């Protein structure tokens, strides 16, 4: 473990808060060595440190997507493994704000369809998956229709986060402007 990893690991073991994760995202900033340290902690195992590192990764998506781009294939590949919900939640948080590379789109769509259609998946993962999918399926009318069917089928029994994301995705897929004020820029 290098000096940046040790420093970051110490910071990640402190009290957990949104403010702390935002502070750590600012600390990583645009420094490739700090980003490498963060990603090493993220990928090292499926423990509390990696879950907190995932929270920082999710926050960096909109601001530092360029530094994270080299890690995209590994981030998506890891979603196929059984992991703590913090990891898919934050990876999808990342991908809701950035264009998904062509090479990862089909794999990510398949994963997201699995999340959205499974009521046993935590609601935050499902909500982020809806937003990612809404952007990814637009060029594919048959997948757009499939997503619409799934959203309409699950909307009545789901919580508010799912319903809001589903409503916005349905509006988008039907060619209307989503009401969500923070729609991803790449839509």
PDB file of C-alpha atoms in Angstrom:
ATOM      1  CA  UNK A   1       0.000   0.000   0.000  1.00  0.00           C
ATOM      2  CA  UNK A   2       1.459   3.351  -1.004  1.00  0.00           C
ATOM      3  CA  UNK A   3       1.382   6.643   0.886  1.00  0.00           C
ATOM      4  CA  UNK A   4      -1.762   7.906  -0.910  1.00  0.00           C
ATOM      5  CA  UNK A   5      -3.641   4.671  -0.167  1.00  0.00           C
ATOM      6  CA  UNK A   6      -2.650   4.786   3.500  1.00  0.00           C
ATOM      7  CA  UNK A   7      -3.746   8.410   3.766  1.00  0.00           C
ATOM      8  CA  UNK A   8      -7.036   7.756   1.985  1.00  0.00           C
ATOM      9  CA  UNK A   9      -7.719   4.601   3.983  1.00  0.00           C
ATOM     10  CA  UNK A  10      -7.267   6.583   7.201  1.00  0.00           C
ATOM     11  CA  UNK A  11      -9.707   9.217   5.934  1.00  0.00           C
ATOM     12  CA  UNK A  12     -12.231   6.561   4.865  1.00  0.00           C
ATOM     13  CA  UNK A  13     -12.258   4.953   8.323  1.00  0.00           C
ATOM     14  CA  UNK A  14     -13.442   8.174   9.974  1.00  0.00           C
ATOM     15  CA  UNK A  15     -17.078   8.970  10.692  1.00  0.00           C
ATOM     16  CA  UNK A  16     -19.246   8.475   7.604  1.00  0.00           C
ATOM     17  CA  UNK A  17     -21.159  11.447   6.273  1.00  0.00           C
ATOM     18  CA  UNK A  18     -22.093  12.998   2.952  1.00  0.00           C
ATOM     19  CA  UNK A  19     -19.869  15.956   3.799  1.00  0.00           C
ATOM     20  CA  UNK A  20     -16.925  13.620   4.438  1.00  0.00           C
ATOM     21  CA  UNK A  21     -17.424  11.823   1.113  1.00  0.00           C
ATOM     22  CA  UNK A  22     -17.647  15.183  -0.690  1.00  0.00           C
ATOM     23  CA  UNK A  23     -14.456  16.297   1.068  1.00  0.00           C
ATOM     24  CA  UNK A  24     -12.673  13.108  -0.002  1.00  0.00           C
ATOM     25  CA  UNK A  25     -13.857  13.565  -3.593  1.00  0.00           C
ATOM     26  CA  UNK A  26     -12.395  17.086  -3.511  1.00  0.00           C
ATOM     27  CA  UNK A  27      -9.155  15.667  -2.015  1.00  0.00           C
ATOM     28  CA  UNK A  28      -8.829  13.185  -4.894  1.00  0.00           C
ATOM     29  CA  UNK A  29      -9.633  15.993  -7.314  1.00  0.00           C
ATOM     30  CA  UNK A  30      -7.749  15.770 -10.593  1.00  0.00           C
ATOM     31  CA  UNK A  31      -4.701  13.981  -9.209  1.00  0.00           C
ATOM     32  CA  UNK A  32      -4.167  10.673 -11.075  1.00  0.00           C
ATOM     33  CA  UNK A  33      -2.109   9.199  -8.202  1.00  0.00           C
ATOM     34  CA  UNK A  34      -4.859   9.903  -5.690  1.00  0.00           C
ATOM     35  CA  UNK A  35      -7.427   8.491  -8.117  1.00  0.00           C
ATOM     36  CA  UNK A  36      -5.327   5.333  -8.459  1.00  0.00           C
ATOM     37  CA  UNK A  37      -5.156   5.054  -4.656  1.00  0.00           C
ATOM     38  CA  UNK A  38      -8.946   5.447  -4.436  1.00  0.00           C
ATOM     39  CA  UNK A  39      -9.551   2.800  -7.087  1.00  0.00           C
ATOM     40  CA  UNK A  40      -7.078   0.388  -5.463  1.00  0.00           C
ATOM     41  CA  UNK A  41      -9.076   0.664  -2.231  1.00  0.00           C
ATOM     42  CA  UNK A  42     -12.340   0.293  -4.161  1.00  0.00           C
ATOM     43  CA  UNK A  43     -11.225  -2.913  -5.907  1.00  0.00           C
ATOM     44  CA  UNK A  44      -9.174  -4.463  -3.129  1.00  0.00           C
ATOM     45  CA  UNK A  45     -12.020  -6.344  -1.458  1.00  0.00           C
ATOM     46  CA  UNK A  46     -15.655  -6.285  -0.516  1.00  0.00           C
ATOM     47  CA  UNK A  47     -15.293  -4.569   2.861  1.00  0.00           C
ATOM     48  CA  UNK A  48     -16.257  -1.331   4.603  1.00  0.00           C
ATOM     49  CA  UNK A  49     -13.323   0.587   3.140  1.00  0.00           C
ATOM     50  CA  UNK A  50     -14.275  -0.413  -0.407  1.00  0.00           C
ATOM     51  CA  UNK A  51     -17.926   0.592   0.219  1.00  0.00           C
ATOM     52  CA  UNK A  52     -16.838   4.036   1.350  1.00  0.00           C
ATOM     53  CA  UNK A  53     -14.436   4.297  -1.574  1.00  0.00           C
ATOM     54  CA  UNK A  54     -17.453   3.503  -3.789  1.00  0.00           C
ATOM     55  CA  UNK A  55     -19.293   6.500  -2.319  1.00  0.00           C
ATOM     56  CA  UNK A  56     -16.391   8.740  -3.324  1.00  0.00           C
ATOM     57  CA  UNK A  57     -16.291   7.186  -6.826  1.00  0.00           C
ATOM     58  CA  UNK A  58     -20.004   7.925  -7.237  1.00  0.00           C
ATOM     59  CA  UNK A  59     -19.430  11.565  -6.361  1.00  0.00           C
ATOM     60  CA  UNK A  60     -16.497  11.905  -8.758  1.00  0.00           C
ATOM     61  CA  UNK A  61     -18.447  10.734 -11.788  1.00  0.00           C
ATOM     62  CA  UNK A  62     -19.789  14.063 -12.919  1.00  0.00           C
ATOM     63  CA  UNK A  63     -16.648  16.013 -12.046  1.00  0.00           C
ATOM     64  CA  UNK A  64     -13.767  13.675 -12.928  1.00  0.00           C
ATOM     65  CA  UNK A  65     -15.119  11.210 -15.473  1.00  0.00           C
ATOM     66  CA  UNK A  66     -11.934  11.509 -17.523  1.00  0.00           C
ATOM     67  CA  UNK A  67      -9.775  10.173 -14.700  1.00  0.00           C
ATOM     68  CA  UNK A  68     -12.191   7.309 -14.084  1.00  0.00           C
ATOM     69  CA  UNK A  69     -12.545   6.282 -17.729  1.00  0.00           C
ATOM     70  CA  UNK A  70      -9.741   3.727 -17.620  1.00  0.00           C
ATOM     71  CA  UNK A  71     -11.535   1.959 -14.762  1.00  0.00           C
ATOM     72  CA  UNK A  72     -14.949   1.736 -16.480  1.00  0.00           C
ATOM     73  CA  UNK A  73     -14.541  -1.831 -17.832  1.00  0.00           C
ATOM     74  CA  UNK A  74     -13.490  -3.157 -14.436  1.00  0.00           C
ATOM     75  CA  UNK A  75     -16.267  -1.257 -12.647  1.00  0.00           C
ATOM     76  CA  UNK A  76     -18.893  -2.801 -14.936  1.00  0.00           C
ATOM     77  CA  UNK A  77     -17.301  -6.269 -14.798  1.00  0.00           C
ATOM     78  CA  UNK A  78     -17.420  -6.227 -11.000  1.00  0.00           C
ATOM     79  CA  UNK A  79     -21.187  -5.688 -11.095  1.00  0.00           C
ATOM     80  CA  UNK A  80     -21.503  -9.301 -12.265  1.00  0.00           C
ATOM     81  CA  UNK A  81     -20.074 -10.462  -8.919  1.00  0.00           C
ATOM     82  CA  UNK A  82     -22.046 -10.542  -5.675  1.00  0.00           C
ATOM     83  CA  UNK A  83     -21.095  -7.271  -4.003  1.00  0.00           C
ATOM     84  CA  UNK A  84     -22.454  -4.998  -1.312  1.00  0.00           C
ATOM     85  CA  UNK A  85     -25.224  -2.714  -2.712  1.00  0.00           C
ATOM     86  CA  UNK A  86     -22.971   0.326  -2.167  1.00  0.00           C
ATOM     87  CA  UNK A  87     -20.894  -0.670  -5.164  1.00  0.00           C
ATOM     88  CA  UNK A  88     -23.625  -0.985  -7.833  1.00  0.00           C
ATOM     89  CA  UNK A  89     -25.426   2.031  -6.360  1.00  0.00           C
ATOM     90  CA  UNK A  90     -22.377   4.254  -6.768  1.00  0.00           C
ATOM     91  CA  UNK A  91     -21.220   2.825 -10.094  1.00  0.00           C
ATOM     92  CA  UNK A  92     -24.679   3.518 -11.503  1.00  0.00           C
ATOM     93  CA  UNK A  93     -24.662   6.964  -9.883  1.00  0.00           C
ATOM     94  CA  UNK A  94     -21.462   7.556 -11.870  1.00  0.00           C
ATOM     95  CA  UNK A  95     -22.895   6.317 -15.182  1.00  0.00           C
ATOM     96  CA  UNK A  96     -26.086   8.346 -14.918  1.00  0.00           C
ATOM     97  CA  UNK A  97     -24.103  11.533 -15.566  1.00  0.00           C
ATOM     98  CA  UNK A  98     -21.652  10.485 -18.270  1.00  0.00           C
ATOM     99  CA  UNK A  99     -21.775   8.907 -21.706  1.00  0.00           C
ATOM    100  CA  UNK A 100     -21.240   5.164 -21.424  1.00  0.00           C
ATOM    101  CA  UNK A 101     -18.527   3.884 -23.781  1.00  0.00           C
ATOM    102  CA  UNK A 102     -19.956   1.873 -26.675  1.00  0.00           C
ATOM    103  CA  UNK A 103     -17.993  -1.224 -25.625  1.00  0.00           C
ATOM    104  CA  UNK A 104     -19.799  -1.330 -22.260  1.00  0.00           C
ATOM    105  CA  UNK A 105     -23.338  -0.347 -23.263  1.00  0.00           C
ATOM    106  CA  UNK A 106     -24.873  -3.767 -23.881  1.00  0.00           C
ATOM    107  CA  UNK A 107     -23.336  -5.260 -20.741  1.00  0.00           C
ATOM    108  CA  UNK A 108     -24.485  -2.320 -18.627  1.00  0.00           C
ATOM    109  CA  UNK A 109     -27.978  -2.435 -20.159  1.00  0.00           C
ATOM    110  CA  UNK A 110     -28.299  -6.123 -19.308  1.00  0.00           C
ATOM    111  CA  UNK A 111     -27.236  -5.480 -15.714  1.00  0.00           C
ATOM    112  CA  UNK A 112     -29.578  -2.509 -15.365  1.00  0.00           C
ATOM    113  CA  UNK A 113     -32.561  -4.421 -16.740  1.00  0.00           C
ATOM    114  CA  UNK A 114     -31.836  -7.063 -14.101  1.00  0.00           C
ATOM    115  CA  UNK A 115     -31.743  -4.450 -11.341  1.00  0.00           C
ATOM    116  CA  UNK A 116     -34.860  -2.556 -12.447  1.00  0.00           C
ATOM    117  CA  UNK A 117     -36.994  -5.666 -12.784  1.00  0.00           C
ATOM    118  CA  UNK A 118     -35.981  -7.210  -9.469  1.00  0.00           C
ATOM    119  CA  UNK A 119     -37.911  -5.902  -6.439  1.00  0.00           C
ATOM    120  CA  UNK A 120     -35.349  -7.562  -4.131  1.00  0.00           C
ATOM    121  CA  UNK A 121     -32.648  -5.125  -5.324  1.00  0.00           C
ATOM    122  CA  UNK A 122     -32.286  -2.065  -3.052  1.00  0.00           C
ATOM    123  CA  UNK A 123     -34.375   0.861  -4.259  1.00  0.00           C
ATOM    124  CA  UNK A 124     -31.422   3.234  -4.783  1.00  0.00           C
ATOM    125  CA  UNK A 125     -29.747   0.734  -7.131  1.00  0.00           C
ATOM    126  CA  UNK A 126     -33.001   0.321  -9.053  1.00  0.00           C
ATOM    127  CA  UNK A 127     -33.536   4.093  -9.252  1.00  0.00           C
ATOM    128  CA  UNK A 128     -30.060   4.787 -10.628  1.00  0.00           C
ATOM    129  CA  UNK A 129     -30.440   1.839 -13.040  1.00  0.00           C
ATOM    130  CA  UNK A 130     -33.636   3.407 -14.422  1.00  0.00           C
ATOM    131  CA  UNK A 131     -31.847   6.654 -15.204  1.00  0.00           C
ATOM    132  CA  UNK A 132     -28.886   4.896 -16.818  1.00  0.00           C
ATOM    133  CA  UNK A 133     -31.172   2.647 -18.872  1.00  0.00           C
ATOM    134  CA  UNK A 134     -33.370   5.513 -20.035  1.00  0.00           C
ATOM    135  CA  UNK A 135     -30.347   7.045 -21.706  1.00  0.00           C
ATOM    136  CA  UNK A 136     -28.921   3.818 -23.065  1.00  0.00           C
ATOM    137  CA  UNK A 137     -32.056   2.342 -24.677  1.00  0.00           C
ATOM    138  CA  UNK A 138     -33.099   5.396 -26.687  1.00  0.00           C
ATOM    139  CA  UNK A 139     -31.440   4.236 -29.940  1.00  0.00           C
ATOM    140  CA  UNK A 140     -33.151   0.832 -29.613  1.00  0.00           C
ATOM    141  CA  UNK A 141     -36.962   1.040 -29.982  1.00  0.00           C
ATOM    142  CA  UNK A 142     -37.502  -2.590 -28.908  1.00  0.00           C
ATOM    143  CA  UNK A 143     -35.493  -2.065 -25.704  1.00  0.00           C
ATOM    144  CA  UNK A 144     -37.252   1.240 -25.065  1.00  0.00           C
ATOM    145  CA  UNK A 145     -40.610  -0.563 -25.246  1.00  0.00           C
ATOM    146  CA  UNK A 146     -39.336  -3.298 -22.936  1.00  0.00           C
ATOM    147  CA  UNK A 147     -38.177  -0.728 -20.387  1.00  0.00           C
ATOM    148  CA  UNK A 148     -41.534   1.069 -20.569  1.00  0.00           C
ATOM    149  CA  UNK A 149     -43.349  -2.220 -19.874  1.00  0.00           C
ATOM    150  CA  UNK A 150     -41.106  -3.026 -16.902  1.00  0.00           C
ATOM    151  CA  UNK A 151     -41.428   0.459 -15.421  1.00  0.00           C
ATOM    152  CA  UNK A 152     -45.201   0.484 -15.739  1.00  0.00           C
ATOM    153  CA  UNK A 153     -45.459  -3.003 -14.242  1.00  0.00           C
ATOM    154  CA  UNK A 154     -43.324  -2.167 -11.192  1.00  0.00           C
ATOM    155  CA  UNK A 155     -44.327   1.456 -10.646  1.00  0.00           C
ATOM    156  CA  UNK A 156     -47.479   0.855  -8.552  1.00  0.00           C
ATOM    157  CA  UNK A 157     -45.793  -1.341  -5.932  1.00  0.00           C
ATOM    158  CA  UNK A 158     -42.535   0.621  -5.703  1.00  0.00           C
ATOM    159  CA  UNK A 159     -41.414   3.439  -3.446  1.00  0.00           C
ATOM    160  CA  UNK A 160     -41.149   7.147  -4.269  1.00  0.00           C
ATOM    161  CA  UNK A 161     -37.568   7.018  -5.597  1.00  0.00           C
ATOM    162  CA  UNK A 162     -38.529   4.359  -8.132  1.00  0.00           C
ATOM    163  CA  UNK A 163     -41.745   6.142  -9.109  1.00  0.00           C
ATOM    164  CA  UNK A 164     -40.032   9.498  -9.697  1.00  0.00           C
ATOM    165  CA  UNK A 165     -37.253   7.962 -11.778  1.00  0.00           C
ATOM    166  CA  UNK A 166     -39.772   5.797 -13.651  1.00  0.00           C
ATOM    167  CA  UNK A 167     -42.004   8.806 -14.384  1.00  0.00           C
ATOM    168  CA  UNK A 168     -39.067  10.779 -15.779  1.00  0.00           C
ATOM    169  CA  UNK A 169     -37.808   7.823 -17.830  1.00  0.00           C
ATOM    170  CA  UNK A 170     -41.287   7.202 -19.250  1.00  0.00           C
ATOM    171  CA  UNK A 171     -41.603  10.860 -20.233  1.00  0.00           C
ATOM    172  CA  UNK A 172     -38.177  10.754 -21.871  1.00  0.00           C
ATOM    173  CA  UNK A 173     -38.867   7.522 -23.757  1.00  0.00           C
ATOM    174  CA  UNK A 174     -42.209   8.860 -24.963  1.00  0.00           C
ATOM    175  CA  UNK A 175     -40.451  11.932 -26.358  1.00  0.00           C
ATOM    176  CA  UNK A 176     -41.520  14.353 -23.650  1.00  0.00           C
ATOM    177  CA  UNK A 177     -39.185  16.382 -21.457  1.00  0.00           C
ATOM    178  CA  UNK A 178     -38.576  14.798 -18.020  1.00  0.00           C
ATOM    179  CA  UNK A 179     -39.690  16.847 -15.015  1.00  0.00           C
ATOM    180  CA  UNK A 180     -36.566  15.898 -13.085  1.00  0.00           C
ATOM    181  CA  UNK A 181     -34.456  19.026 -12.677  1.00  0.00           C
ATOM    182  CA  UNK A 182     -31.157  17.156 -12.634  1.00  0.00           C
ATOM    183  CA  UNK A 183     -31.555  15.037 -15.764  1.00  0.00           C
ATOM    184  CA  UNK A 184     -28.203  13.806 -17.011  1.00  0.00           C
ATOM    185  CA  UNK A 185     -26.653  16.183 -19.521  1.00  0.00           C
ATOM    186  CA  UNK A 186     -26.054  13.410 -22.045  1.00  0.00           C
ATOM    187  CA  UNK A 187     -29.792  12.679 -22.482  1.00  0.00           C
TER     188      UNK A 187
END
